[in-house]
Amino acid sequence: MKLFRRKESSTLPLVPITEDLEFKPFRETYKIITFTMIVGMLYPMPNTDKCRVAGILALLLTTQPMCIPALIDIWYSWLRGDIINIIRHTTVIGPFLGAIFKMMMFFYSRKEAWSIIKKMDADHARYNTLPEHLKDIARRHIQNTQYYSEKCWTITVSICVLTFPLTAVILTLYNYAFKEEPVKYMIHDVNKPFSPEEDRFTSPYFEIMFFYMCYCSVLFIISFTGFDAFFGVTINHACMKMELSCKTMEDAMSETERDSRHRRILDVISQQNDLFRMVELIQQTFAIWLGVIVVATMLQICNCMYQIIEGYGIDARYLIFILGTIAHIYAPCHYAAKLQDSALEVATHLYCCGWERVNDERARKLIIFMIARAQIPLKITAFNMFDFDMELFVSIVQTAYSMFTLLRS
């Protein structure tokens, strides 16, 4: 048996760590997210900094065979005025380059991200010592996070990305099986640089690019699964801490002994302060990313709509892609709004904890200060300028549609 001690306080008791504990560290609780973050050079463990730098540089080099031909094709499309082809390329290459930028940005904020993970590990270790009714709250939140933020998001990203290679495989096989003059389909159709358009379908160039784009699709899935799901996990964990602290305050008011009641109230205050520090870390970790995806999502939705309506006919791939793009901005807006709503409910729950039944002046004074602090809104902002909430989501969709109508005119 090993012993674990929280680093935040040396006075906390040792908590035994065994394999049969219900609440386990982040790496064991959210295995899909951890795996994709590690493979995608996103997991912020301090002793892996050099490996992550080398991995990011390697990914930059290995993605050039896709990016450079696409950028060259965009340039020639600009010269001949082919706006549809430019939009088709930017719809796919833009998010792909954004995934590389995401790795660099998360490396920059690795200390804050690692602090968040360590806080979650310490909280999960503490939850194993809680009474059963508090464990039920933690269990419900963690299961909800595993289902929606981990599994459902992974499926969503995978469907959006795999639609492109699966469509290319099915259409190519169908042509070779049922047509006398079969046509080959690329995952993302890019002309071979400085060559006639037909050369992109010649062997072995077509086969090499096909499997290479499959590799790029895997990188796409890994990057957009781990990082984006991690944001949802952190917000849900913060909401769980709020509900647990409110329930702990209710338990404190049911204590008959004054000293025991004060200890529980001080524990709630400690949890509340730890929550505020965690929200600050979330803000520092994701502020730049949130600002970038606001702009990128508006452009992406506009591009997909233009590609579907003004392009080469209705394409199911871009229909699915636009739904995935909307989900990509809806998720952080939903989580940020959830954090705001949960924070607003804390003051009400503290007021209704049963303090009026307790003849304890010190406890009442502490609750007054806690309610006053809980009334300060908790918000997640992009670029530290505008708040993330559902109103922002509606505004993004409306702005994207306005840009689309302007582009059509």
Tab-separated table of C-alpha atoms in Angstrom:
chain	number	residue	atom	x	y	z
A	1	MET	CA	0.000	0.000	0.000
A	2	LYS	CA	1.204	3.471	-0.935
A	3	LEU	CA	0.424	6.700	0.882
A	4	PHE	CA	-0.581	9.928	-0.774
A	5	ARG	CA	-0.375	13.386	0.772
A	6	ARG	CA	-1.844	16.510	-0.771
A	7	LYS	CA	0.879	19.035	-1.516
A	8	GLU	CA	-1.403	22.004	-0.857
A	9	SER	CA	-1.320	21.386	2.874
A	10	SER	CA	1.137	19.345	4.899
A	11	THR	CA	-1.352	19.059	7.784
A	12	LEU	CA	-3.852	16.967	5.859
A	13	PRO	CA	-4.000	13.293	6.790
A	14	LEU	CA	-2.427	10.632	4.656
A	15	VAL	CA	-4.911	8.959	2.336
A	16	PRO	CA	-4.192	5.341	1.407
A	17	ILE	CA	-4.015	4.739	-2.333
A	18	THR	CA	-5.051	1.268	-3.397
A	19	GLU	CA	-6.371	-0.170	-6.592
A	20	ASP	CA	-9.869	-0.662	-5.130
A	21	LEU	CA	-10.537	3.033	-4.436
A	22	GLU	CA	-13.641	4.293	-6.207
A	23	PHE	CA	-12.404	7.794	-7.061
A	24	LYS	CA	-9.097	7.577	-8.868
A	25	PRO	CA	-6.692	10.164	-10.312
A	26	PHE	CA	-7.422	12.023	-13.535
A	27	ARG	CA	-5.368	9.626	-15.661
A	28	GLU	CA	-7.413	6.632	-14.523
A	29	THR	CA	-10.790	8.361	-14.373
A	30	TYR	CA	-10.688	9.860	-17.876
A	31	LYS	CA	-8.615	7.363	-19.829
A	32	ILE	CA	-9.709	8.403	-23.337
A	33	ILE	CA	-8.902	12.063	-22.702
A	34	THR	CA	-5.581	11.189	-21.091
A	35	PHE	CA	-4.589	8.938	-23.993
A	36	THR	CA	-5.435	11.502	-26.671
A	37	MET	CA	-3.691	14.274	-24.717
A	38	ILE	CA	-0.521	12.194	-24.348
A	39	VAL	CA	-0.457	11.093	-28.002
A	40	GLY	CA	-1.368	14.609	-29.144
A	41	MET	CA	1.496	16.227	-27.197
A	42	LEU	CA	-1.000	17.951	-24.904
A	43	TYR	CA	-0.607	16.235	-21.541
A	44	PRO	CA	1.179	18.815	-19.345
A	45	MET	CA	3.324	16.560	-17.151
A	46	PRO	CA	6.434	18.640	-16.243
A	47	ASN	CA	9.062	15.969	-16.943
A	48	THR	CA	7.862	15.575	-20.539
A	49	ASP	CA	8.556	19.137	-21.718
A	50	LYS	CA	11.477	18.182	-23.956
A	51	CYS	CA	9.616	15.242	-25.460
A	52	ARG	CA	6.599	17.456	-26.180
A	53	VAL	CA	8.739	20.084	-27.905
A	54	ALA	CA	10.366	17.400	-30.044
A	55	GLY	CA	6.970	15.856	-30.786
A	56	ILE	CA	5.410	19.178	-31.809
A	57	LEU	CA	8.339	19.923	-34.117
A	58	ALA	CA	8.057	16.427	-35.612
A	59	LEU	CA	4.340	16.932	-36.239
A	60	LEU	CA	5.046	20.280	-37.883
A	61	LEU	CA	7.452	18.597	-40.272
A	62	THR	CA	5.253	15.587	-41.007
A	63	THR	CA	2.213	17.724	-41.807
A	64	GLN	CA	3.958	19.836	-44.443
A	65	PRO	CA	3.267	17.398	-47.342
A	66	MET	CA	-0.432	18.165	-46.876
A	67	CYS	CA	-0.261	21.850	-45.973
A	68	ILE	CA	2.204	23.010	-48.652
A	69	PRO	CA	0.317	21.541	-51.679
A	70	ALA	CA	-2.937	22.944	-50.286
A	71	LEU	CA	-1.429	26.409	-49.806
A	72	ILE	CA	0.005	26.323	-53.333
A	73	ASP	CA	-3.394	25.308	-54.697
A	74	ILE	CA	-5.008	28.151	-52.729
A	75	TRP	CA	-2.567	30.615	-54.305
A	76	TYR	CA	-3.294	29.449	-57.846
A	77	SER	CA	-7.038	29.441	-57.074
A	78	TRP	CA	-6.710	33.058	-55.951
A	79	LEU	CA	-4.977	33.989	-59.183
A	80	ARG	CA	-7.746	32.495	-61.309
A	81	GLY	CA	-10.532	33.768	-59.013
A	82	ASP	CA	-11.740	30.346	-57.856
A	83	ILE	CA	-13.259	31.369	-54.505
A	84	ILE	CA	-15.074	28.064	-54.031
A	85	ASN	CA	-11.841	26.069	-54.191
A	86	ILE	CA	-10.177	28.464	-51.714
A	87	ILE	CA	-13.033	28.017	-49.275
A	88	ARG	CA	-12.949	24.238	-49.762
A	89	HIS	CA	-9.288	24.139	-48.773
A	90	THR	CA	-9.547	26.562	-45.868
A	91	THR	CA	-12.499	24.611	-44.445
A	92	VAL	CA	-10.227	21.594	-43.900
A	93	ILE	CA	-6.723	23.067	-43.634
A	94	GLY	CA	-7.769	25.843	-41.230
A	95	PRO	CA	-8.849	23.544	-38.372
A	96	PHE	CA	-5.886	21.272	-39.098
A	97	LEU	CA	-3.412	24.128	-38.633
A	98	GLY	CA	-5.449	25.171	-35.593
A	99	ALA	CA	-4.718	21.781	-34.047
A	100	ILE	CA	-0.985	22.439	-34.359
A	101	PHE	CA	-1.434	25.906	-32.854
A	102	LYS	CA	-3.406	24.317	-30.016
A	103	MET	CA	-0.420	22.118	-29.121
A	104	MET	CA	1.875	25.151	-28.974
A	105	MET	CA	-0.579	27.192	-26.936
A	106	PHE	CA	-1.193	24.396	-24.434
A	107	PHE	CA	2.546	23.949	-24.030
A	108	TYR	CA	2.758	27.646	-23.151
A	109	SER	CA	0.110	27.238	-20.413
A	110	ARG	CA	1.343	23.832	-19.263
A	111	LYS	CA	1.977	24.916	-15.651
A	112	GLU	CA	-1.586	26.088	-15.159
A	113	ALA	CA	-2.980	22.965	-16.841
A	114	TRP	CA	-0.828	20.707	-14.674
A	115	SER	CA	-2.009	22.551	-11.553
A	116	ILE	CA	-5.604	21.857	-12.577
A	117	ILE	CA	-4.906	18.138	-12.981
A	118	LYS	CA	-3.148	17.975	-9.604
A	119	LYS	CA	-6.093	19.699	-7.944
A	120	MET	CA	-8.458	17.189	-9.502
A	121	ASP	CA	-6.268	14.304	-8.323
A	122	ALA	CA	-6.239	15.696	-4.773
A	123	ASP	CA	-10.015	16.188	-4.824
A	124	HIS	CA	-10.645	12.646	-6.064
A	125	ALA	CA	-8.422	11.277	-3.306
A	126	ARG	CA	-10.402	13.269	-0.732
A	127	TYR	CA	-13.732	12.091	-2.110
A	128	ASN	CA	-12.880	8.532	-1.090
A	129	THR	CA	-13.095	9.653	2.560
A	130	LEU	CA	-16.460	11.436	2.254
A	131	PRO	CA	-19.778	10.118	3.628
A	132	GLU	CA	-21.854	8.069	1.232
A	133	HIS	CA	-24.400	10.796	0.449
A	134	LEU	CA	-21.566	13.103	-0.643
A	135	LYS	CA	-19.972	10.299	-2.636
A	136	ASP	CA	-23.260	9.978	-4.531
A	137	ILE	CA	-22.923	13.604	-5.670
A	138	ALA	CA	-19.334	13.098	-6.802
A	139	ARG	CA	-20.225	9.811	-8.473
A	140	ARG	CA	-23.083	11.403	-10.419
A	141	HIS	CA	-20.948	14.304	-11.671
A	142	ILE	CA	-18.037	12.096	-12.707
A	143	GLN	CA	-20.279	9.646	-14.556
A	144	ASN	CA	-21.977	12.541	-16.334
A	145	THR	CA	-18.580	13.942	-17.343
A	146	GLN	CA	-17.339	10.568	-18.574
A	147	TYR	CA	-20.415	10.117	-20.738
A	148	TYR	CA	-20.870	13.578	-22.265
A	149	SER	CA	-17.469	15.287	-22.110
A	150	GLU	CA	-15.442	12.176	-22.898
A	151	LYS	CA	-17.377	9.509	-24.793
A	152	CYS	CA	-19.960	11.623	-26.642
A	153	TRP	CA	-17.412	14.242	-27.637
A	154	THR	CA	-14.977	11.591	-28.888
A	155	ILE	CA	-17.736	10.059	-31.027
A	156	THR	CA	-18.727	13.487	-32.372
A	157	VAL	CA	-15.192	14.393	-33.436
A	158	SER	CA	-14.566	10.951	-34.907
A	159	ILE	CA	-17.729	11.051	-37.028
A	160	CYS	CA	-16.957	14.537	-38.361
A	161	VAL	CA	-13.398	13.620	-39.351
A	162	LEU	CA	-13.839	10.005	-40.481
A	163	THR	CA	-16.646	11.014	-42.851
A	164	PHE	CA	-13.982	12.264	-45.286
A	165	PRO	CA	-11.792	9.100	-45.543
A	166	LEU	CA	-14.779	6.736	-45.376
A	167	THR	CA	-16.549	8.598	-48.190
A	168	ALA	CA	-13.401	8.458	-50.329
A	169	VAL	CA	-12.953	4.712	-49.692
A	170	ILE	CA	-16.607	3.847	-50.403
A	171	LEU	CA	-16.800	5.911	-53.605
A	172	THR	CA	-13.489	4.559	-54.919
A	173	LEU	CA	-14.477	0.929	-54.245
A	174	TYR	CA	-17.888	1.501	-55.801
A	175	ASN	CA	-16.355	2.932	-58.957
A	176	TYR	CA	-13.888	0.056	-59.350
A	177	ALA	CA	-16.604	-2.516	-58.685
A	178	PHE	CA	-19.435	-1.218	-60.869
A	179	LYS	CA	-18.039	1.208	-63.463
A	180	GLU	CA	-16.046	0.491	-66.603
A	181	GLU	CA	-14.012	3.664	-66.216
A	182	PRO	CA	-13.515	3.983	-62.459
A	183	VAL	CA	-12.769	7.304	-60.820
A	184	LYS	CA	-10.490	7.689	-57.820
A	185	TYR	CA	-11.441	9.875	-54.868
A	186	MET	CA	-9.004	11.555	-52.511
A	187	ILE	CA	-9.786	12.207	-48.850
A	188	HIS	CA	-9.228	15.903	-49.482
A	189	ASP	CA	-8.761	16.685	-53.134
A	190	VAL	CA	-5.483	18.596	-53.564
A	191	ASN	CA	-3.704	19.082	-56.874
A	192	LYS	CA	-0.172	17.829	-57.245
A	193	PRO	CA	2.069	20.942	-57.141
A	194	PHE	CA	3.329	22.239	-60.491
A	195	SER	CA	1.671	19.385	-62.393
A	196	PRO	CA	-1.476	18.886	-64.481
A	197	GLU	CA	-4.625	18.236	-62.446
A	198	GLU	CA	-4.890	14.627	-63.622
A	199	ASP	CA	-1.477	13.741	-62.156
A	200	ARG	CA	-2.849	13.642	-58.606
A	201	PHE	CA	-4.600	10.340	-59.461
A	202	THR	CA	-1.512	8.593	-60.872
A	203	SER	CA	0.229	5.822	-58.943
A	204	PRO	CA	2.003	5.819	-56.565
A	205	TYR	CA	1.292	9.496	-55.786
A	206	PHE	CA	-2.420	8.861	-55.196
A	207	GLU	CA	-1.825	5.913	-52.845
A	208	ILE	CA	0.878	7.755	-50.875
A	209	MET	CA	-1.284	10.853	-50.426
A	210	PHE	CA	-4.314	8.754	-49.518
A	211	PHE	CA	-2.588	6.985	-46.644
A	212	TYR	CA	-0.844	10.181	-45.631
A	213	MET	CA	-4.200	11.966	-45.326
A	214	CYS	CA	-5.451	9.068	-43.207
A	215	TYR	CA	-2.551	9.834	-40.865
A	216	CYS	CA	-3.563	13.511	-40.819
A	217	SER	CA	-7.150	12.507	-40.019
A	218	VAL	CA	-5.962	10.571	-36.979
A	219	LEU	CA	-3.986	13.615	-35.803
A	220	PHE	CA	-7.121	15.712	-36.299
A	221	ILE	CA	-9.199	13.401	-34.093
A	222	ILE	CA	-6.552	13.191	-31.374
A	223	SER	CA	-6.078	16.934	-31.111
A	224	PHE	CA	-9.748	17.888	-31.083
A	225	THR	CA	-10.681	15.127	-28.651
A	226	GLY	CA	-8.240	15.585	-25.780
A	227	PHE	CA	-7.916	19.355	-25.515
A	228	ASP	CA	-11.573	20.312	-26.018
A	229	ALA	CA	-12.837	17.524	-23.764
A	230	PHE	CA	-10.398	18.626	-21.059
A	231	PHE	CA	-12.137	22.009	-20.890
A	232	GLY	CA	-15.486	20.312	-20.248
A	233	VAL	CA	-13.962	18.079	-17.580
A	234	THR	CA	-12.503	21.029	-15.675
A	235	ILE	CA	-15.778	23.000	-15.732
A	236	ASN	CA	-17.804	19.986	-14.609
A	237	HIS	CA	-15.315	19.379	-11.805
A	238	ALA	CA	-15.708	22.985	-10.632
A	239	CYS	CA	-19.501	22.592	-10.615
A	240	MET	CA	-19.132	19.383	-8.610
A	241	LYS	CA	-17.001	21.190	-6.027
A	242	MET	CA	-19.738	23.823	-5.628
A	243	GLU	CA	-22.480	21.276	-5.027
A	244	LEU	CA	-20.349	19.321	-2.573
A	245	SER	CA	-19.445	22.418	-0.584
A	246	CYS	CA	-23.121	23.457	-0.332
A	247	LYS	CA	-24.112	19.985	0.857
A	248	THR	CA	-21.234	19.979	3.351
A	249	MET	CA	-22.535	23.276	4.773
A	250	GLU	CA	-25.960	21.699	5.291
A	251	ASP	CA	-24.274	18.852	7.158
A	252	ALA	CA	-22.350	21.370	9.257
A	253	MET	CA	-25.577	23.034	10.373
A	254	SER	CA	-26.872	19.663	11.589
A	255	GLU	CA	-23.906	19.227	13.931
A	256	THR	CA	-24.761	19.546	17.617
A	257	GLU	CA	-21.218	20.209	18.828
A	258	ARG	CA	-19.932	23.710	18.159
A	259	ASP	CA	-16.302	22.716	17.531
A	260	SER	CA	-17.303	20.063	15.024
A	261	ARG	CA	-19.603	22.555	13.306
A	262	HIS	CA	-16.811	25.128	13.032
A	263	ARG	CA	-14.412	22.570	11.581
A	264	ARG	CA	-16.899	21.720	8.866
A	265	ILE	CA	-17.578	25.367	8.089
A	266	LEU	CA	-13.848	26.030	7.803
A	267	ASP	CA	-13.617	23.040	5.469
A	268	VAL	CA	-16.334	24.582	3.263
A	269	ILE	CA	-14.444	27.894	3.236
A	270	SER	CA	-11.294	26.052	2.200
A	271	GLN	CA	-13.209	24.302	-0.598
A	272	GLN	CA	-14.680	27.611	-1.747
A	273	ASN	CA	-11.249	29.263	-1.898
A	274	ASP	CA	-9.844	26.258	-3.732
A	275	LEU	CA	-12.710	26.533	-6.243
A	276	PHE	CA	-11.884	30.179	-6.952
A	277	ARG	CA	-8.230	29.317	-7.518
A	278	MET	CA	-9.231	26.520	-9.878
A	279	VAL	CA	-11.499	28.813	-11.920
A	280	GLU	CA	-8.614	31.290	-12.210
A	281	LEU	CA	-6.379	28.503	-13.512
A	282	ILE	CA	-9.051	27.466	-16.032
A	283	GLN	CA	-9.292	31.058	-17.208
A	284	GLN	CA	-5.516	31.374	-17.603
A	285	THR	CA	-5.262	28.037	-19.407
A	286	PHE	CA	-8.066	28.480	-21.942
A	287	ALA	CA	-8.479	32.264	-22.420
A	288	ILE	CA	-6.479	32.439	-25.666
A	289	TRP	CA	-7.991	29.252	-27.079
A	290	LEU	CA	-11.540	30.445	-26.385
A	291	GLY	CA	-10.873	33.716	-28.193
A	292	VAL	CA	-9.385	31.928	-31.187
A	293	ILE	CA	-12.274	29.486	-31.595
A	294	VAL	CA	-14.825	32.317	-31.517
A	295	VAL	CA	-13.284	33.839	-34.650
A	296	ALA	CA	-12.401	30.477	-36.227
A	297	THR	CA	-15.883	29.038	-35.690
A	298	MET	CA	-17.623	31.995	-37.302
A	299	LEU	CA	-15.390	31.657	-40.358
A	300	GLN	CA	-15.782	27.880	-40.412
A	301	ILE	CA	-19.582	27.948	-40.278
A	302	CYS	CA	-19.629	30.594	-43.000
A	303	ASN	CA	-17.225	28.546	-45.175
A	304	CYS	CA	-19.198	25.325	-44.766
A	305	MET	CA	-22.486	27.031	-45.631
A	306	TYR	CA	-20.945	28.633	-48.707
A	307	GLN	CA	-19.384	25.320	-49.745
A	308	ILE	CA	-22.716	23.508	-49.439
A	309	ILE	CA	-24.877	26.093	-51.201
A	310	GLU	CA	-22.506	27.695	-53.698
A	311	GLY	CA	-20.045	24.857	-54.203
A	312	TYR	CA	-20.156	21.723	-56.331
A	313	GLY	CA	-23.513	20.527	-55.052
A	314	ILE	CA	-24.758	19.197	-51.733
A	315	ASP	CA	-21.927	17.329	-50.015
A	316	ALA	CA	-22.816	15.201	-46.981
A	317	ARG	CA	-19.275	15.570	-45.650
A	318	TYR	CA	-19.608	19.320	-45.238
A	319	LEU	CA	-23.115	18.986	-43.824
A	320	ILE	CA	-21.715	16.781	-41.061
A	321	PHE	CA	-18.699	19.045	-40.710
A	322	ILE	CA	-20.847	22.136	-40.157
A	323	LEU	CA	-22.816	20.306	-37.453
A	324	GLY	CA	-19.543	19.343	-35.793
A	325	THR	CA	-18.356	22.949	-35.997
A	326	ILE	CA	-21.529	24.166	-34.310
A	327	ALA	CA	-21.077	21.527	-31.604
A	328	HIS	CA	-17.469	22.650	-31.198
A	329	ILE	CA	-18.524	26.172	-30.177
A	330	TYR	CA	-21.736	25.096	-28.428
A	331	ALA	CA	-19.876	22.865	-25.953
A	332	PRO	CA	-17.613	25.544	-24.371
A	333	CYS	CA	-20.476	28.065	-24.345
A	334	HIS	CA	-22.689	25.506	-22.603
A	335	TYR	CA	-20.022	24.615	-20.043
A	336	ALA	CA	-19.219	28.258	-19.297
A	337	ALA	CA	-22.935	29.025	-18.853
A	338	LYS	CA	-23.232	25.986	-16.592
A	339	LEU	CA	-20.418	27.335	-14.415
A	340	GLN	CA	-22.163	30.716	-14.149
A	341	ASP	CA	-25.508	29.158	-13.230
A	342	SER	CA	-23.960	26.837	-10.642
A	343	ALA	CA	-22.044	29.733	-9.068
A	344	LEU	CA	-25.207	31.838	-8.836
A	345	GLU	CA	-26.986	29.012	-6.999
A	346	VAL	CA	-24.279	28.732	-4.335
A	347	ALA	CA	-25.381	31.863	-2.450
A	348	THR	CA	-28.989	30.606	-2.380
A	349	HIS	CA	-27.950	27.147	-1.146
A	350	LEU	CA	-25.777	28.672	1.582
A	351	TYR	CA	-28.651	30.876	2.725
A	352	CYS	CA	-30.951	27.826	2.851
A	353	CYS	CA	-28.456	25.588	4.675
A	354	GLY	CA	-30.334	25.842	8.006
A	355	TRP	CA	-28.305	28.479	9.827
A	356	GLU	CA	-31.472	29.907	11.448
A	357	ARG	CA	-31.837	26.719	13.500
A	358	VAL	CA	-28.380	27.071	15.032
A	359	ASN	CA	-27.646	29.413	17.936
A	360	ASP	CA	-24.072	30.102	16.854
A	361	GLU	CA	-23.133	33.721	16.210
A	362	ARG	CA	-19.687	32.874	14.809
A	363	ALA	CA	-21.153	30.425	12.315
A	364	ARG	CA	-23.705	32.983	11.158
A	365	LYS	CA	-21.020	35.637	10.595
A	366	LEU	CA	-18.952	33.200	8.555
A	367	ILE	CA	-21.980	32.308	6.430
A	368	ILE	CA	-22.635	36.002	5.747
A	369	PHE	CA	-19.129	36.444	4.346
A	370	MET	CA	-19.436	33.240	2.306
A	371	ILE	CA	-22.758	34.335	0.805
A	372	ALA	CA	-21.310	37.752	-0.052
A	373	ARG	CA	-18.326	36.132	-1.791
A	374	ALA	CA	-20.554	33.650	-3.645
A	375	GLN	CA	-22.584	36.516	-5.094
A	376	ILE	CA	-19.589	37.648	-7.167
A	377	PRO	CA	-20.190	36.070	-10.608
A	378	LEU	CA	-17.813	33.398	-11.879
A	379	LYS	CA	-17.277	33.856	-15.598
A	380	ILE	CA	-15.052	32.400	-18.296
A	381	THR	CA	-13.944	35.025	-20.796
A	382	ALA	CA	-12.269	34.884	-24.205
A	383	PHE	CA	-9.164	37.053	-24.569
A	384	ASN	CA	-10.241	38.399	-21.139
A	385	MET	CA	-12.678	40.643	-23.018
A	386	PHE	CA	-16.075	38.972	-23.606
A	387	ASP	CA	-17.935	36.368	-21.602
A	388	PHE	CA	-18.581	32.845	-22.786
A	389	ASP	CA	-22.246	31.909	-22.399
A	390	MET	CA	-25.217	30.829	-24.486
A	391	GLU	CA	-25.843	34.390	-25.630
A	392	LEU	CA	-22.389	34.362	-27.198
A	393	PHE	CA	-23.241	31.096	-28.987
A	394	VAL	CA	-26.355	32.666	-30.531
A	395	SER	CA	-24.346	35.743	-31.508
A	396	ILE	CA	-21.664	33.600	-33.191
A	397	VAL	CA	-24.218	31.710	-35.295
A	398	GLN	CA	-25.958	34.944	-36.284
A	399	THR	CA	-22.654	36.608	-37.224
A	400	ALA	CA	-21.607	33.582	-39.273
A	401	TYR	CA	-24.861	33.720	-41.215
A	402	SER	CA	-24.414	37.455	-41.801
A	403	MET	CA	-20.905	36.805	-43.144
A	404	PHE	CA	-22.312	34.094	-45.404
A	405	THR	CA	-24.942	36.410	-46.897
A	406	LEU	CA	-22.279	39.080	-47.403
A	407	LEU	CA	-19.998	36.577	-49.141
A	408	ARG	CA	-22.807	35.458	-51.459
A	409	SER	CA	-23.572	39.020	-52.468
